[in-house]
Amino acid sequence: MVHTQRWRVDAENPDRRLIREAAEVLKRGGLVAFPTETVYGLGALIYLRDAVKRIFEVKERPPDNPLIVHICGLDQLYEVARKVPERALKLAEVFWPGPLTVVLPKSDSVPDEVTAGLPKVAVRMPAHAVALALIEESGAPVAAPSANLSGRPSPTSAEHVLKDLGGRIEGLLDAGETLYGVESTIVDLTASPPVLLRPGAMPIEKVEEVLGERVVIPNFARGLGEAEQALAPGTKHRHYAPRATLLVVEAGDYADLGKLIEAVKRVAVAKATEGLKVCVLCTEEALPLYEGLEASVALKCLGSRRNIFTVARNLFKMLRSIDDEGFEFAIVEGFEERGLGLAIMNRLRRASGFNIIRV
Ligand code: TXA
Ligand code: MG
């Protein structure tokens, strides 16, 4: 056990003195969790190989799953990437700082521990004052996976981080809940055309618009991959799954919620009748359609379909609460795979272990 020091800082205007303390911990080879605009990350300085190795230990992360390098300025992009293609600069100019990660050929200065031996490096500049200040004060890029135990939902609050990693890491910068609630979008720019490795907070449609070309969306990016190609090694491991059984109910047409909700209710009642503790993760728009649902079934509102942002924001917190509140069977309404919806469905399908019905 180590003592996990917690610094409470303002998300927009963090106390530099506290950031410097956290940066000192990183420079001494410690691990510090910090907020980004997507989820909390668990940081180590990329040049401190032993610290990077410890990230894998404390997260119990499979050793073949590389880490994203977080930078605070474009000079650091040239430091970690061997080649910076025109496409990368175009994306950086529009989306950075922001929730887009690009994969590029790695420079020799990036230790193999960071990329799990791959010749490529994933890089992003986070849009969070605390993250940027921490990288700046550390004087080096920061390798950071999401700050959860491997396989658990990514942490969107300091409490989630402490629950998973308290006593295993040296520090935690706490700036409250994160903005997007799902991880960054990852695009491989070493391929032509570029390939989406993980849908995330930045809609892929926007990326395509800026690039002026289509991005390849492999089946596994939709979370449907049986043949999960090991392109983004992280996508092939079990992830986000609650201990409870999770069922995703998808619709052919989300304009007609009636049919979808009927199916959700049917399963909910059947499982409750079997004596299981059941909850339904629903949406605001569908609430009236649950009138008269058996009282033993708990309804939890994920957010609004008209503002899909709210759903992304609540998603991981809800997945964690299924277990925390002792539910044995959870049913979640599906979403249209547009914009943030693509990332949400990817996480839900994977969390369910592909336990899906379509109506
Ligand atoms: O929003 C985010 O991206 C958060 C915050 C903390 O920045 N980070 C995050 O990291 O989600 P992590 O480690 O949980 O997910 C990183 C994903 C993994 O699926 C990993 O396999 C992939 O990125 N990845 C990292 N480096 C890669 C590389 N060189 N080539 C292909 N995929 C890579
Ligand atoms: Mg992760």
Coordinates of C-alpha atoms and ligand atoms in Angstrom, one line a residue:
M1 CA 0.0 0.0 0.0
V2 CA 1.1 3.5 -0.7
H3 CA -0.5 6.7 0.5
T4 CA -2.6 8.3 -2.2
Q5 CA -2.4 12.1 -1.9
R6 CA -5.4 13.9 -3.1
W7 CA -5.2 17.5 -4.3
R8 CA -8.6 19.3 -4.8
V9 CA -8.2 21.8 -7.6
D10 CA -10.4 24.0 -9.6
A11 CA -11.2 22.6 -13.1
E12 CA -10.8 25.9 -14.9
N13 CA -8.2 27.7 -12.9
P14 CA -6.2 25.2 -10.8
D15 CA -3.8 26.3 -8.1
R16 CA -0.4 26.2 -9.7
R17 CA 1.3 25.4 -6.4
L18 CA -0.7 22.1 -6.1
I19 CA -0.1 21.2 -9.8
R20 CA 3.6 21.7 -9.1
E21 CA 3.4 19.3 -6.2
A22 CA 1.7 16.7 -8.3
A23 CA 4.3 17.2 -11.1
E24 CA 7.1 16.7 -8.5
V25 CA 5.6 13.3 -7.7
L26 CA 5.6 12.4 -11.4
K27 CA 9.2 13.5 -11.8
R28 CA 10.2 11.3 -8.9
G29 CA 8.7 8.4 -10.7
G30 CA 5.4 8.3 -9.0
L31 CA 2.0 7.8 -10.5
V32 CA -0.6 10.6 -10.5
A33 CA -4.2 10.4 -11.7
F34 CA -5.6 13.5 -13.2
P35 CA -8.8 14.7 -14.9
T36 CA -9.1 15.2 -18.6
E37 CA -12.2 16.4 -20.6
T38 CA -13.0 12.7 -21.3
V39 CA -12.2 10.5 -18.3
Y40 CA -9.6 10.5 -15.5
G41 CA -6.1 9.3 -16.7
L42 CA -3.3 7.6 -14.7
G43 CA -0.1 9.4 -15.5
A44 CA 3.6 8.6 -15.6
L45 CA 6.3 10.6 -17.4
I46 CA 7.0 8.7 -20.7
Y47 CA 10.8 8.7 -20.1
L48 CA 10.6 7.0 -16.7
R49 CA 10.4 3.4 -17.9
D50 CA 9.9 1.9 -14.4
A51 CA 7.0 4.3 -13.7
V52 CA 5.4 3.4 -17.0
K53 CA 5.8 -0.3 -16.2
R54 CA 4.1 0.3 -12.8
I55 CA 1.0 1.7 -14.6
F56 CA 0.5 -1.8 -16.0
E57 CA 1.0 -3.4 -12.6
V58 CA -1.4 -1.1 -10.6
K59 CA -4.1 -1.3 -13.3
E60 CA -3.6 -5.0 -13.8
R61 CA -3.4 -4.1 -17.5
P62 CA -2.5 -6.7 -20.1
P63 CA 1.1 -6.0 -21.1
D64 CA 0.2 -5.8 -24.9
N65 CA -2.0 -2.8 -24.5
P66 CA -0.2 0.5 -25.3
L67 CA -0.7 3.8 -23.6
I68 CA -1.8 7.2 -25.0
V69 CA 0.8 9.9 -24.8
H70 CA -0.6 13.2 -23.6
I71 CA 1.1 16.4 -24.7
C72 CA 0.6 20.1 -23.9
G73 CA 2.1 21.7 -27.1
L74 CA 2.8 20.9 -30.7
D75 CA 6.6 20.8 -30.1
Q76 CA 5.9 17.6 -28.0
L77 CA 4.1 16.1 -31.0
Y78 CA 7.4 16.3 -33.0
E79 CA 9.2 14.9 -29.9
V80 CA 7.2 11.7 -29.8
A81 CA 6.3 11.1 -33.5
R82 CA 8.9 10.3 -36.1
K83 CA 6.8 11.7 -39.0
V84 CA 4.0 14.2 -38.6
P85 CA 1.9 14.0 -41.8
E86 CA -0.2 16.9 -43.2
R87 CA -3.4 15.1 -42.0
A88 CA -2.2 15.1 -38.4
L89 CA -1.5 18.8 -38.5
K90 CA -4.9 19.5 -40.0
L91 CA -6.6 17.6 -37.2
A92 CA -4.4 19.1 -34.5
E93 CA -5.2 22.6 -35.7
V94 CA -9.0 22.1 -35.5
F95 CA -9.4 19.6 -32.7
W96 CA -6.6 20.1 -30.2
P97 CA -6.7 20.5 -27.4
G98 CA -9.6 18.1 -27.5
P99 CA -10.8 14.5 -27.3
L100 CA -9.1 13.1 -30.5
T101 CA -6.1 10.8 -30.4
V102 CA -4.0 10.2 -33.5
V103 CA -1.7 7.2 -34.1
L104 CA 1.6 8.0 -35.8
P105 CA 5.0 6.4 -36.3
K106 CA 6.8 6.7 -33.0
S107 CA 10.1 8.4 -32.6
D108 CA 13.1 6.6 -31.1
S109 CA 12.8 8.7 -27.9
V110 CA 9.5 7.0 -26.9
P111 CA 10.3 4.0 -24.7
D112 CA 8.9 0.6 -25.9
E113 CA 7.2 0.3 -22.5
V114 CA 4.8 3.1 -23.5
T115 CA 3.8 1.6 -26.9
A116 CA 3.9 -2.0 -25.7
G117 CA 6.6 -2.6 -28.3
L118 CA 4.6 -1.2 -31.2
P119 CA 6.4 1.0 -33.8
K120 CA 3.5 3.5 -33.5
V121 CA 2.5 6.0 -30.8
A122 CA -1.0 7.3 -29.9
V123 CA -1.0 11.0 -29.0
R124 CA -3.4 13.6 -27.8
M125 CA -3.6 17.0 -26.3
P126 CA -6.3 17.0 -23.7
A127 CA -8.7 20.0 -23.3
H128 CA -8.5 20.3 -19.5
A129 CA -6.6 23.1 -17.7
V130 CA -5.5 20.6 -15.0
A131 CA -4.1 18.1 -17.4
L132 CA -2.3 20.7 -19.5
A133 CA -0.8 22.4 -16.5
L134 CA 0.4 19.1 -15.1
I135 CA 2.1 18.1 -18.4
E136 CA 3.6 21.6 -18.6
E137 CA 5.0 21.6 -15.0
S138 CA 6.3 18.0 -15.5
G139 CA 8.4 19.2 -18.5
A140 CA 7.7 16.0 -20.5
P141 CA 4.8 14.2 -22.2
V142 CA 2.7 12.0 -19.9
A143 CA 1.7 8.5 -20.7
A144 CA -1.8 7.8 -19.3
P145 CA -4.4 5.1 -19.7
S146 CA -7.8 5.6 -18.1
A147 CA -7.4 5.5 -14.3
N148 CA -9.5 2.4 -13.6
L149 CA -8.7 -1.2 -12.9
S150 CA -8.4 -3.0 -16.2
G151 CA -11.8 -4.2 -17.4
R152 CA -13.8 -1.7 -15.2
P153 CA -15.6 1.3 -16.6
S154 CA -13.4 4.3 -17.1
P155 CA -13.5 6.8 -14.1
T156 CA -15.4 10.0 -14.6
S157 CA -14.9 11.2 -11.0
A158 CA -12.1 11.2 -8.4
E159 CA -14.3 8.8 -6.3
H160 CA -14.1 6.2 -9.1
V161 CA -10.4 6.5 -9.2
L162 CA -10.0 6.0 -5.5
K163 CA -12.3 3.1 -5.5
D164 CA -10.2 1.3 -8.1
L165 CA -6.7 2.6 -7.4
G166 CA -6.7 4.1 -3.9
G167 CA -3.6 2.9 -2.0
R168 CA -1.9 1.8 -5.3
I169 CA -0.9 5.3 -6.7
E170 CA 0.9 8.2 -5.2
G171 CA -1.4 11.1 -6.2
L172 CA -4.8 12.2 -7.5
L173 CA -5.7 15.6 -8.8
D174 CA -9.4 15.9 -8.1
A175 CA -11.3 18.5 -10.2
G176 CA -14.8 16.9 -10.0
E177 CA -16.7 15.1 -12.8
T178 CA -15.3 15.0 -16.3
L179 CA -17.1 16.7 -19.2
Y180 CA -17.6 14.1 -21.9
G181 CA -17.7 10.9 -19.8
V182 CA -16.4 8.7 -22.7
E183 CA -12.8 8.3 -23.9
S184 CA -11.2 10.0 -26.8
T185 CA -11.8 9.0 -30.4
I186 CA -8.7 7.2 -31.8
V187 CA -7.7 7.5 -35.5
D188 CA -4.8 5.6 -37.1
L189 CA -3.1 8.0 -39.5
T190 CA -0.4 5.6 -40.5
A191 CA -2.9 3.9 -42.8
S192 CA -4.4 5.5 -45.9
P193 CA -7.3 6.1 -45.8
P194 CA -7.2 6.6 -42.0
V195 CA -8.8 4.0 -39.7
L196 CA -11.0 4.5 -36.7
L197 CA -9.5 2.4 -33.9
R198 CA -12.0 3.5 -31.2
P199 CA -15.1 5.7 -31.5
G200 CA -15.1 8.3 -28.7
A201 CA -16.0 11.7 -27.6
M202 CA -15.1 13.4 -30.9
P203 CA -17.7 12.4 -33.6
I204 CA -16.0 10.6 -36.5
E205 CA -18.2 12.5 -38.9
K206 CA -16.5 15.7 -37.8
V207 CA -13.0 14.2 -38.3
E208 CA -14.0 13.2 -41.8
E209 CA -15.3 16.6 -42.5
V210 CA -12.0 18.2 -41.6
L211 CA -9.9 15.6 -43.4
G212 CA -12.1 15.8 -46.5
E213 CA -12.0 12.0 -46.8
R214 CA -13.8 9.0 -45.4
V215 CA -12.3 7.2 -42.4
V216 CA -12.5 3.4 -42.4
I217 CA -14.8 2.2 -39.6
P218 CA -14.0 -1.5 -38.9
N219 CA -16.8 -3.6 -37.5
F220 CA -15.1 -3.9 -34.1
A221 CA -15.3 -0.1 -33.7
R222 CA -19.1 -0.6 -33.5
G223 CA -18.4 -3.1 -30.8
L224 CA -19.7 -5.9 -32.9
G225 CA -16.4 -7.6 -33.7
E226 CA -16.2 -11.3 -33.1
A227 CA -13.0 -11.2 -35.1
E228 CA -11.7 -8.3 -33.1
Q229 CA -8.7 -7.4 -35.0
A230 CA -5.8 -6.4 -32.8
L231 CA -5.5 -2.9 -34.3
A232 CA -6.1 -1.0 -31.1
P233 CA -5.0 -3.8 -28.8
G234 CA -7.2 -2.5 -26.0
T235 CA -10.3 -3.2 -27.9
K236 CA -9.9 -6.9 -27.8
H237 CA -9.8 -7.2 -24.1
R238 CA -13.0 -7.6 -21.9
H239 CA -14.0 -4.1 -20.9
Y240 CA -16.5 -2.0 -19.0
A241 CA -18.5 -5.1 -17.9
P242 CA -20.5 -5.1 -14.7
R243 CA -20.7 -8.3 -12.7
A244 CA -24.5 -8.2 -13.3
T245 CA -25.8 -9.5 -16.6
L246 CA -26.3 -6.6 -19.0
L247 CA -28.7 -6.8 -22.0
V248 CA -28.7 -4.2 -24.7
V249 CA -32.0 -3.8 -26.6
E250 CA -31.5 -2.2 -30.0
A251 CA -34.0 -0.9 -32.4
G252 CA -34.1 -0.9 -36.2
D253 CA -35.7 2.5 -36.1
Y254 CA -35.2 4.7 -33.1
A255 CA -38.0 7.0 -34.3
D256 CA -40.4 4.3 -33.0
L257 CA -39.5 4.0 -29.3
G258 CA -42.7 2.1 -28.5
K259 CA -41.6 -1.2 -29.9
L260 CA -38.2 -0.9 -28.2
I261 CA -39.6 -0.1 -24.8
E262 CA -42.2 -2.9 -25.1
A263 CA -39.3 -5.4 -25.5
V264 CA -37.3 -3.9 -22.6
K265 CA -40.4 -4.2 -20.3
R266 CA -41.0 -7.8 -21.4
V267 CA -37.5 -8.9 -20.4
A268 CA -37.6 -6.8 -17.2
V269 CA -40.8 -8.4 -16.0
A270 CA -39.7 -11.9 -16.9
K271 CA -36.4 -11.5 -15.0
A272 CA -38.1 -9.9 -12.0
T273 CA -40.5 -12.8 -12.0
E274 CA -37.5 -15.2 -11.8
G275 CA -36.6 -13.4 -8.6
L276 CA -33.7 -11.3 -9.9
K277 CA -33.0 -7.8 -8.8
V278 CA -33.6 -5.9 -12.1
C279 CA -32.9 -2.4 -13.3
V280 CA -33.5 -0.6 -16.6
L281 CA -31.3 2.1 -17.9
C282 CA -33.7 4.3 -19.8
T283 CA -33.9 7.7 -21.5
E284 CA -36.0 10.7 -20.6
E285 CA -38.1 10.5 -23.8
A286 CA -39.1 7.0 -23.0
L287 CA -40.1 7.6 -19.4
P288 CA -43.8 7.9 -20.0
L289 CA -43.7 4.5 -21.8
Y290 CA -42.7 2.8 -18.6
E291 CA -45.9 3.7 -16.8
G292 CA -47.3 0.8 -14.9
L293 CA -44.0 -1.2 -15.0
E294 CA -43.7 -3.7 -12.1
A295 CA -42.6 -1.8 -9.0
S296 CA -39.7 -4.1 -8.2
V297 CA -37.9 -3.1 -11.4
A298 CA -35.7 0.0 -10.8
L299 CA -35.7 2.7 -13.5
K300 CA -32.5 4.7 -13.9
C301 CA -32.5 7.6 -16.3
L302 CA -29.3 7.8 -18.5
G303 CA -30.1 11.1 -20.0
S304 CA -31.9 12.5 -23.0
R305 CA -31.9 11.2 -26.6
R306 CA -32.3 14.8 -27.8
N307 CA -29.0 15.7 -26.0
I308 CA -27.0 12.5 -26.4
F309 CA -24.1 14.3 -24.6
T310 CA -26.0 13.8 -21.3
V311 CA -26.1 10.0 -22.0
A312 CA -22.4 9.8 -22.6
R313 CA -21.7 11.8 -19.4
N314 CA -23.7 9.4 -17.2
L315 CA -22.8 6.2 -18.9
F316 CA -19.9 4.9 -16.9
K317 CA -21.3 6.1 -13.6
M318 CA -24.4 4.2 -14.3
L319 CA -22.5 1.0 -15.3
R320 CA -20.6 1.2 -12.0
S321 CA -23.8 1.8 -10.0
I322 CA -25.4 -1.4 -11.3
D323 CA -22.9 -3.4 -9.2
D324 CA -22.7 -0.9 -6.4
E325 CA -26.4 -1.2 -5.9
G326 CA -26.5 -5.0 -6.1
F327 CA -28.5 -5.4 -9.3
E328 CA -28.3 -8.8 -10.9
F329 CA -29.8 -8.1 -14.3
A330 CA -29.7 -4.8 -16.1
I331 CA -31.4 -3.8 -19.4
V332 CA -30.3 -0.8 -21.4
E333 CA -32.0 1.0 -24.3
G334 CA -29.9 1.2 -27.5
F335 CA -29.0 4.3 -29.4
E336 CA -28.6 5.4 -33.0
E337 CA -25.0 5.1 -34.1
R338 CA -24.5 8.7 -35.1
G339 CA -22.1 11.2 -33.5
L340 CA -21.6 10.3 -29.9
G341 CA -24.1 7.5 -30.3
L342 CA -21.4 5.4 -32.0
A343 CA -19.1 5.5 -29.0
I344 CA -22.0 4.9 -26.6
M345 CA -23.1 1.8 -28.5
N346 CA -19.5 0.5 -28.7
R347 CA -19.2 0.7 -24.9
L348 CA -22.6 -0.7 -24.2
R349 CA -22.2 -3.7 -26.5
R350 CA -18.8 -4.5 -25.1
A351 CA -20.0 -4.0 -21.5
S352 CA -22.8 -6.5 -22.3
G353 CA -20.4 -9.1 -23.7
F354 CA -22.4 -8.7 -26.9
N355 CA -25.6 -9.8 -25.1
I356 CA -27.9 -7.9 -27.6
I357 CA -31.4 -8.3 -28.9
R358 CA -32.7 -6.3 -31.9
V359 CA -36.3 -5.4 -32.3
Ligands
TXA1 O1 -9.8 9.8 -23.5 C1 -8.9 9.0 -23.4 O2 -8.3 8.6 -24.4 C2 -8.4 8.6 -22.0 C3 -7.8 9.8 -21.3 C4 -7.2 9.5 -20.0 O3 -6.9 10.5 -22.2 N1 -7.4 7.6 -22.1 C5 -7.7 6.3 -22.5 O4 -6.6 5.4 -22.4 O5 -8.8 5.9 -22.7 P1 -6.8 3.8 -22.4 O6 -5.4 3.3 -22.2 O7 -7.8 3.5 -21.5 O8 -7.2 3.5 -23.9 C6 -6.2 3.7 -24.9 C7 -6.5 2.9 -26.1 C8 -6.3 1.4 -25.9 O9 -7.4 0.8 -26.6 C9 -5.0 1.2 -26.7 O10 -5.0 -0.1 -27.2 C10 -5.0 2.2 -27.8 O11 -5.6 3.3 -27.1 N2 -3.7 2.6 -28.2 C11 -2.7 3.2 -27.4 N3 -1.6 3.3 -28.1 C12 -1.8 2.7 -29.3 C13 -1.0 2.5 -30.5 N4 0.3 2.9 -30.5 N5 -1.6 1.9 -31.6 C14 -2.9 1.5 -31.5 N6 -3.7 1.7 -30.4 C15 -3.2 2.3 -29.4
MG2 MG -9.2 2.4 -20.6

